[in-house]
PDB file of C-alpha atoms in Angstrom:
ATOM      1  CA  LEU A  25      13.994  -6.398   3.692  1.00 53.00           C
ATOM      2  CA  ALA A  26      14.380  -7.490   0.075  1.00 61.00           C
ATOM      3  CA  LYS A  27      11.904  -5.815  -2.258  1.00 80.00           C
ATOM      4  CA  THR A  28      10.726  -7.437  -5.449  1.00 89.00           C
ATOM      5  CA  THR A  29       9.994  -6.255  -8.971  1.00 92.00           C
ATOM      6  CA  GLN A  30       7.491  -8.005 -11.209  1.00 94.00           C
ATOM      7  CA  PRO A  31       5.801  -7.127 -14.518  1.00 96.00           C
ATOM      8  CA  ILE A  32       2.538  -5.327 -13.908  1.00 94.00           C
ATOM      9  CA  SER A  33       0.559  -7.501 -16.290  1.00 96.00           C
ATOM     10  CA  MET A  34       0.797 -10.395 -18.734  1.00 97.00           C
ATOM     11  CA  ASP A  35      -1.556 -11.973 -21.242  1.00 97.00           C
ATOM     12  CA  SER A  36      -1.511 -15.588 -22.371  1.00 97.00           C
ATOM     13  CA  TYR A  37      -3.654 -17.900 -24.452  1.00 97.00           C
ATOM     14  CA  GLU A  38      -5.240 -20.954 -22.965  1.00 97.00           C
ATOM     15  CA  GLY A  39      -3.065 -24.034 -23.040  1.00 96.00           C
ATOM     16  CA  GLN A  40       0.212 -22.157 -23.114  1.00 97.00           C
ATOM     17  CA  GLU A  41       2.941 -22.256 -20.498  1.00 97.00           C
ATOM     18  CA  VAL A  42       3.291 -18.979 -18.628  1.00 98.00           C
ATOM     19  CA  ASN A  43       6.490 -17.793 -16.980  1.00 98.00           C
ATOM     20  CA  ILE A  44       6.381 -14.857 -14.570  1.00 97.00           C
ATOM     21  CA  THR A  45       9.740 -13.508 -13.516  1.00 96.00           C
ATOM     22  CA  CYS A  46      10.447 -11.715 -10.267  1.00 95.00           C
ATOM     23  CA  SER A  47      13.556  -9.652  -9.618  1.00 95.00           C
ATOM     24  CA  HIS A  48      14.975  -9.514  -6.078  1.00 92.00           C
ATOM     25  CA  ASN A  49      18.488  -8.124  -6.359  1.00 92.00           C
ATOM     26  CA  ASN A  50      18.881  -7.564  -2.616  1.00 88.00           C
ATOM     27  CA  ILE A  51      17.912 -11.052  -1.539  1.00 89.00           C
ATOM     28  CA  ALA A  52      19.673 -12.104   1.660  1.00 87.00           C
ATOM     29  CA  THR A  53      21.290 -15.427   2.424  1.00 88.00           C
ATOM     30  CA  ASN A  54      18.445 -16.642   4.621  1.00 84.00           C
ATOM     31  CA  ASP A  55      15.616 -15.398   2.407  1.00 86.00           C
ATOM     32  CA  TYR A  56      13.131 -17.765   0.813  1.00 88.00           C
ATOM     33  CA  ILE A  57      11.026 -16.980  -2.255  1.00 91.00           C
ATOM     34  CA  THR A  58       7.288 -17.502  -2.063  1.00 91.00           C
ATOM     35  CA  TRP A  59       4.532 -17.022  -4.641  1.00 95.00           C
ATOM     36  CA  TYR A  60       0.865 -16.355  -3.982  1.00 95.00           C
ATOM     37  CA  GLN A  61      -2.163 -16.233  -6.274  1.00 97.00           C
ATOM     38  CA  GLN A  62      -5.148 -13.935  -5.758  1.00 96.00           C
ATOM     39  CA  PHE A  63      -8.495 -14.129  -7.507  1.00 94.00           C
ATOM     40  CA  PRO A  64     -10.811 -11.091  -7.502  1.00 88.00           C
ATOM     41  CA  SER A  65     -12.559 -10.508  -4.178  1.00 84.00           C
ATOM     42  CA  GLN A  66     -10.626 -13.303  -2.491  1.00 91.00           C
ATOM     43  CA  GLY A  67      -7.603 -13.453  -0.240  1.00 93.00           C
ATOM     44  CA  PRO A  68      -4.260 -14.572  -1.697  1.00 94.00           C
ATOM     45  CA  ARG A  69      -3.522 -18.278  -1.789  1.00 95.00           C
ATOM     46  CA  PHE A  70      -0.100 -19.907  -1.387  1.00 93.00           C
ATOM     47  CA  ILE A  71       1.277 -21.481  -4.570  1.00 95.00           C
ATOM     48  CA  ILE A  72       4.886 -22.450  -4.025  1.00 95.00           C
ATOM     49  CA  GLN A  73       8.016 -21.683  -2.012  1.00 92.00           C
ATOM     50  CA  GLY A  74      11.691 -22.324  -2.671  1.00 93.00           C
ATOM     51  CA  TYR A  75      15.248 -21.409  -1.754  1.00 92.00           C
ATOM     52  CA  LYS A  76      17.348 -22.423  -4.745  1.00 92.00           C
ATOM     53  CA  THR A  77      17.329 -24.410  -8.008  1.00 92.00           C
ATOM     54  CA  LYS A  78      13.922 -25.830  -8.841  1.00 96.00           C
ATOM     55  CA  VAL A  79      10.800 -26.664  -6.885  1.00 96.00           C
ATOM     56  CA  THR A  80       7.753 -28.305  -8.393  1.00 97.00           C
ATOM     57  CA  ASN A  81       4.322 -29.119  -7.034  1.00 95.00           C
ATOM     58  CA  GLU A  82       0.989 -30.062  -8.569  1.00 94.00           C
ATOM     59  CA  VAL A  83       0.229 -26.472  -9.488  1.00 93.00           C
ATOM     60  CA  ALA A  84       3.462 -24.809 -10.598  1.00 97.00           C
ATOM     61  CA  SER A  85       7.240 -24.869 -10.814  1.00 98.00           C
ATOM     62  CA  LEU A  86       9.638 -22.348  -9.361  1.00 98.00           C
ATOM     63  CA  PHE A  87      13.031 -21.804 -10.963  1.00 97.00           C
ATOM     64  CA  ILE A  88      15.737 -20.019  -9.011  1.00 97.00           C
ATOM     65  CA  PRO A  89      19.159 -19.406 -10.607  1.00 96.00           C
ATOM     66  CA  ALA A  90      22.376 -19.824  -8.679  1.00 96.00           C
ATOM     67  CA  ASP A  91      22.737 -16.113  -7.820  1.00 95.00           C
ATOM     68  CA  ARG A  92      19.119 -16.062  -6.522  1.00 95.00           C
ATOM     69  CA  LYS A  93      18.628 -12.479  -7.714  1.00 95.00           C
ATOM     70  CA  SER A  94      15.559 -13.488  -9.630  1.00 95.00           C
ATOM     71  CA  SER A  95      13.035 -16.294  -9.785  1.00 96.00           C
ATOM     72  CA  THR A  96      10.514 -17.547 -12.306  1.00 97.00           C
ATOM     73  CA  LEU A  97       7.102 -18.967 -11.595  1.00 98.00           C
ATOM     74  CA  SER A  98       6.062 -21.368 -14.325  1.00 98.00           C
ATOM     75  CA  LEU A  99       2.414 -22.304 -14.839  1.00 97.00           C
ATOM     76  CA  PRO A 100       1.993 -25.197 -17.268  1.00 94.00           C
ATOM     77  CA  ARG A 101      -0.866 -25.137 -19.771  1.00 93.00           C
ATOM     78  CA  VAL A 102      -2.873 -22.302 -18.261  1.00 97.00           C
ATOM     79  CA  SER A 103      -6.651 -22.219 -18.358  1.00 96.00           C
ATOM     80  CA  LEU A 104      -9.123 -19.352 -17.997  1.00 96.00           C
ATOM     81  CA  SER A 105      -9.341 -20.090 -14.279  1.00 95.00           C
ATOM     82  CA  ASP A 106      -5.672 -19.149 -13.879  1.00 96.00           C
ATOM     83  CA  THR A 107      -6.558 -15.502 -14.535  1.00 97.00           C
ATOM     84  CA  ALA A 108      -5.445 -13.847 -11.298  1.00 97.00           C
ATOM     85  CA  VAL A 109      -2.824 -11.638  -9.692  1.00 96.00           C
ATOM     86  CA  TYR A 110       0.430 -13.384  -8.787  1.00 97.00           C
ATOM     87  CA  TYR A 111       2.652 -12.069  -6.010  1.00 95.00           C
ATOM     88  CA  CYS A 112       6.319 -12.801  -5.437  1.00 93.00           C
ATOM     89  CA  LEU A 113       7.537 -12.444  -1.847  1.00 89.00           C
ATOM     90  CA  VAL A 114      11.023 -12.674  -0.419  1.00 87.00           C
ATOM     91  CA  GLY A 115      11.694 -13.113   3.275  1.00 80.00           C
ATOM     92  CA  ASP A 116      13.668 -14.868   5.954  1.00 73.00           C
ATOM     93  CA  ILE A 117      11.373 -17.583   7.271  1.00 64.00           C
ATOM     94  CA  SER A 118      13.625 -18.162  10.247  1.00 60.00           C
ATOM     95  CA  ALA A 119      13.666 -14.525  11.340  1.00 56.00           C
ATOM     96  CA  GLY A 120      11.863 -13.052  14.283  1.00 49.00           C
ATOM     97  CA  ALA A 121      10.021  -9.771  14.078  1.00 41.00           C
ATOM     98  CA  ASN A 122       9.746  -8.950  10.383  1.00 51.00           C
ATOM     99  CA  ASN A 123       7.092  -8.680   7.757  1.00 59.00           C
ATOM    100  CA  LEU A 124       6.458  -9.739   4.203  1.00 69.00           C
ATOM    101  CA  PHE A 125       6.173  -7.315   1.300  1.00 73.00           C
ATOM    102  CA  PHE A 126       3.490  -8.239  -1.210  1.00 78.00           C
ATOM    103  CA  GLY A 127       3.768  -5.383  -3.663  1.00 78.00           C
ATOM    104  CA  THR A 128       1.312  -4.982  -6.517  1.00 82.00           C
ATOM    105  CA  GLY A 129       1.923  -8.351  -8.163  1.00 93.00           C
ATOM    106  CA  THR A 130       1.510  -9.433 -11.792  1.00 96.00           C
ATOM    107  CA  ARG A 131      -1.968  -9.512 -13.251  1.00 96.00           C
ATOM    108  CA  LEU A 132      -2.205 -12.536 -15.543  1.00 98.00           C
ATOM    109  CA  THR A 133      -5.053 -12.626 -18.044  1.00 98.00           C
ATOM    110  CA  VAL A 134      -5.684 -15.894 -19.843  1.00 97.00           C
ATOM    111  CA  ILE A 135      -7.370 -15.447 -23.201  1.00 96.00           C
ATOM    112  CA  PRO A 136      -9.581 -18.127 -24.804  1.00 94.00           C
TER     113      PRO A 136
ATOM    114  CA  GLU B   3     -12.842 -27.092   7.997  1.00 85.00           C
ATOM    115  CA  ALA B   4      -9.616 -25.119   8.471  1.00 83.00           C
ATOM    116  CA  GLN B   5     -10.324 -21.468   7.886  1.00 94.00           C
ATOM    117  CA  VAL B   6      -9.799 -17.838   8.748  1.00 97.00           C
ATOM    118  CA  THR B   7     -13.061 -16.027   9.401  1.00 97.00           C
ATOM    119  CA  GLN B   8     -13.501 -12.285   9.211  1.00 97.00           C
ATOM    120  CA  ASN B   9     -16.513 -10.210  10.245  1.00 97.00           C
ATOM    121  CA  PRO B  10     -18.114  -8.148   8.985  1.00 97.00           C
ATOM    122  CA  ARG B  11     -17.554  -8.857   5.294  1.00 96.00           C
ATOM    123  CA  TYR B  12     -18.994  -5.502   4.311  1.00 97.00           C
ATOM    124  CA  LEU B  13     -19.404  -2.352   6.356  1.00 96.00           C
ATOM    125  CA  ILE B  14     -20.301   1.246   5.636  1.00 96.00           C
ATOM    126  CA  THR B  15     -19.663   3.619   8.495  1.00 95.00           C
ATOM    127  CA  VAL B  16     -19.105   7.305   9.165  1.00 96.00           C
ATOM    128  CA  THR B  17     -16.004   9.216  10.134  1.00 97.00           C
ATOM    129  CA  GLY B  18     -15.118   8.914  13.796  1.00 96.00           C
ATOM    130  CA  LYS B  19     -17.360   6.001  14.701  1.00 96.00           C
ATOM    131  CA  LYS B  20     -15.227   3.318  16.308  1.00 97.00           C
ATOM    132  CA  LEU B  21     -15.375  -0.086  14.733  1.00 97.00           C
ATOM    133  CA  THR B  22     -13.805  -3.502  15.111  1.00 98.00           C
ATOM    134  CA  VAL B  23     -13.202  -6.083  12.423  1.00 98.00           C
ATOM    135  CA  THR B  24     -12.892  -9.512  13.958  1.00 98.00           C
ATOM    136  CA  CYS B  25     -10.608 -12.287  12.750  1.00 98.00           C
ATOM    137  CA  SER B  26     -10.631 -15.831  14.013  1.00 98.00           C
ATOM    138  CA  GLN B  27      -8.664 -18.896  12.910  1.00 97.00           C
ATOM    139  CA  ASN B  28      -9.272 -22.518  13.891  1.00 96.00           C
ATOM    140  CA  MET B  29      -5.876 -23.928  12.932  1.00 95.00           C
ATOM    141  CA  ASN B  30      -3.996 -23.146  16.165  1.00 95.00           C
ATOM    142  CA  HIS B  31      -1.663 -20.882  14.215  1.00 94.00           C
ATOM    143  CA  GLU B  32       0.839 -18.760  16.094  1.00 92.00           C
ATOM    144  CA  TYR B  33       1.255 -16.027  13.510  1.00 92.00           C
ATOM    145  CA  MET B  34      -1.544 -13.683  12.458  1.00 94.00           C
ATOM    146  CA  SER B  35      -1.551 -10.460  10.473  1.00 94.00           C
ATOM    147  CA  TRP B  36      -3.747  -7.803   8.920  1.00 96.00           C
ATOM    148  CA  TYR B  37      -3.398  -6.334   5.431  1.00 95.00           C
ATOM    149  CA  ARG B  38      -5.189  -3.675   3.512  1.00 95.00           C
ATOM    150  CA  GLN B  39      -5.516  -3.739  -0.246  1.00 94.00           C
ATOM    151  CA  ASP B  40      -5.968  -0.615  -2.336  1.00 93.00           C
ATOM    152  CA  PRO B  41      -5.976  -0.211  -6.131  1.00 88.00           C
ATOM    153  CA  GLY B  42      -2.469   0.327  -7.453  1.00 84.00           C
ATOM    154  CA  LEU B  43      -0.873  -0.219  -4.052  1.00 86.00           C
ATOM    155  CA  GLY B  44      -1.182  -3.958  -3.676  1.00 85.00           C
ATOM    156  CA  LEU B  45      -1.357  -5.602  -0.268  1.00 88.00           C
ATOM    157  CA  ARG B  46       0.185  -3.669   2.601  1.00 90.00           C
ATOM    158  CA  GLN B  47       0.666  -5.065   6.061  1.00 91.00           C
ATOM    159  CA  ILE B  48      -0.930  -3.150   8.938  1.00 95.00           C
ATOM    160  CA  TYR B  49      -0.023  -5.177  12.041  1.00 94.00           C
ATOM    161  CA  TYR B  50       1.134  -8.663  12.790  1.00 92.00           C
ATOM    162  CA  SER B  51       1.353 -10.926  15.803  1.00 93.00           C
ATOM    163  CA  MET B  52       3.918 -13.617  16.448  1.00 90.00           C
ATOM    164  CA  ASN B  53       1.903 -15.123  19.324  1.00 91.00           C
ATOM    165  CA  VAL B  54      -0.462 -14.274  22.173  1.00 94.00           C
ATOM    166  CA  GLU B  55       0.264 -10.813  23.602  1.00 94.00           C
ATOM    167  CA  VAL B  56       2.983 -10.220  20.975  1.00 93.00           C
ATOM    168  CA  THR B  57       2.102  -7.680  18.295  1.00 94.00           C
ATOM    169  CA  ASP B  58       4.118  -5.363  16.071  1.00 91.00           C
ATOM    170  CA  LYS B  59       3.591  -2.723  13.419  1.00 92.00           C
ATOM    171  CA  GLY B  60       3.670  -3.475   9.750  1.00 89.00           C
ATOM    172  CA  ASP B  61       4.050  -0.992   6.919  1.00 87.00           C
ATOM    173  CA  VAL B  62       0.905   1.093   7.503  1.00 93.00           C
ATOM    174  CA  PRO B  63      -0.135   0.953  11.185  1.00 96.00           C
ATOM    175  CA  GLU B  64      -1.330   4.553  11.586  1.00 97.00           C
ATOM    176  CA  GLY B  65      -4.973   4.766  12.629  1.00 97.00           C
ATOM    177  CA  TYR B  66      -5.244   1.110  13.632  1.00 98.00           C
ATOM    178  CA  LYS B  67      -4.939  -0.936  16.801  1.00 98.00           C
ATOM    179  CA  VAL B  68      -4.832  -4.674  17.340  1.00 98.00           C
ATOM    180  CA  SER B  69      -4.851  -7.076  20.242  1.00 97.00           C
ATOM    181  CA  ARG B  70      -3.980 -10.746  20.651  1.00 97.00           C
ATOM    182  CA  LYS B  71      -5.439 -11.946  23.927  1.00 97.00           C
ATOM    183  CA  GLU B  72      -6.206 -15.399  22.594  1.00 96.00           C
ATOM    184  CA  LYS B  73      -4.352 -17.461  20.041  1.00 96.00           C
ATOM    185  CA  ARG B  74      -7.301 -17.807  17.696  1.00 97.00           C
ATOM    186  CA  ASN B  75      -8.466 -14.160  17.602  1.00 98.00           C
ATOM    187  CA  PHE B  76      -6.795 -11.046  16.222  1.00 98.00           C
ATOM    188  CA  PRO B  77      -9.243  -8.134  15.971  1.00 98.00           C
ATOM    189  CA  LEU B  78      -8.463  -4.965  14.047  1.00 98.00           C
ATOM    190  CA  ILE B  79      -9.682  -1.813  15.742  1.00 98.00           C
ATOM    191  CA  LEU B  80     -10.270   1.538  14.089  1.00 97.00           C
ATOM    192  CA  GLU B  81     -10.716   3.961  16.977  1.00 95.00           C
ATOM    193  CA  SER B  82     -11.700   6.929  14.810  1.00 97.00           C
ATOM    194  CA  PRO B  83     -12.109   5.847  11.194  1.00 97.00           C
ATOM    195  CA  SER B  84     -11.403   8.314   8.428  1.00 97.00           C
ATOM    196  CA  PRO B  85     -12.242   8.152   4.709  1.00 97.00           C
ATOM    197  CA  ASN B  86      -8.636   7.225   3.833  1.00 97.00           C
ATOM    198  CA  GLN B  87      -9.209   3.958   5.669  1.00 98.00           C
ATOM    199  CA  THR B  88     -11.769   2.930   3.092  1.00 98.00           C
ATOM    200  CA  SER B  89     -10.245  -0.268   1.806  1.00 97.00           C
ATOM    201  CA  LEU B  90     -10.420  -4.034   1.479  1.00 97.00           C
ATOM    202  CA  TYR B  91      -8.982  -5.684   4.569  1.00 98.00           C
ATOM    203  CA  PHE B  92      -7.571  -9.187   4.849  1.00 97.00           C
ATOM    204  CA  CYS B  93      -6.647 -11.170   7.904  1.00 97.00           C
ATOM    205  CA  ALA B  94      -4.163 -14.008   7.568  1.00 95.00           C
ATOM    206  CA  SER B  95      -2.657 -16.671   9.779  1.00 94.00           C
ATOM    207  CA  SER B  96       0.297 -19.021   9.549  1.00 91.00           C
ATOM    208  CA  PRO B  97       1.629 -21.844  11.711  1.00 88.00           C
ATOM    209  CA  PHE B  98       4.816 -19.818  12.124  1.00 78.00           C
ATOM    210  CA  TRP B  99       6.393 -16.651  10.725  1.00 72.00           C
ATOM    211  CA  GLY B 100       7.400 -17.239   7.136  1.00 71.00           C
ATOM    212  CA  GLY B 101       5.134 -20.229   6.729  1.00 79.00           C
ATOM    213  CA  GLU B 102       2.249 -20.494   4.331  1.00 86.00           C
ATOM    214  CA  LEU B 103      -0.260 -17.718   4.931  1.00 90.00           C
ATOM    215  CA  PHE B 104      -3.951 -18.589   5.058  1.00 94.00           C
ATOM    216  CA  PHE B 105      -6.162 -15.624   4.255  1.00 95.00           C
ATOM    217  CA  GLY B 106      -9.707 -14.784   5.204  1.00 96.00           C
ATOM    218  CA  GLU B 107     -12.264 -13.768   2.609  1.00 95.00           C
ATOM    219  CA  GLY B 108     -11.779 -10.074   3.195  1.00 96.00           C
ATOM    220  CA  SER B 109     -13.742  -7.226   4.741  1.00 97.00           C
ATOM    221  CA  ARG B 110     -14.704  -4.316   2.550  1.00 97.00           C
ATOM    222  CA  LEU B 111     -14.900  -1.160   4.636  1.00 97.00           C
ATOM    223  CA  THR B 112     -16.251   2.183   3.478  1.00 97.00           C
ATOM    224  CA  VAL B 113     -15.849   5.252   5.679  1.00 97.00           C
ATOM    225  CA  LEU B 114     -18.025   8.210   4.692  1.00 96.00           C
TER     226      LEU B 114
END
């Protein structure tokens, strides 16, 4: 099961683009990369998922280099409401009995 | 409204008094799981279920039991709670393993 490494915390000013990088050196061929967001006292919420290159949705972009040993979640023009913990998960979505490792995530604080 | 519902949301109990935290989802999801969240340790998976009558241990199953008799329900049972089980608990469901996880609002449990 591929474990991930993320920065513990990051600060950013409102309106800036924020990039959170996740390291997953032991990623397996069938593993996908998924990011979740968690606000205080709430359950995590799915943001984005990808396998390689770039994925974009209305909330964020996910950049995955060719070797897939890392990935970067990009949040464009953050606002105060983006202050949250962001988790990077790596797992084989086609596998049978397995589980996902959330870790401690990256605490993003957006400053006015 | 599609949701995962946990009860109770808050509970204070005493050591050794059996309790059950219920989890119900109305999305016909096959996959359900329980997590606990503790400061500095992130989200850790307790048990998960791939479908009715199919359950398996996660990272921290000691002291917990689960059952999956119906697709929509996945209760977490603490037969003899201890203070080290004081935590914030989240139930989650997904249409399939590896798919987007939908989390409940959490249950904060205190064992005295």
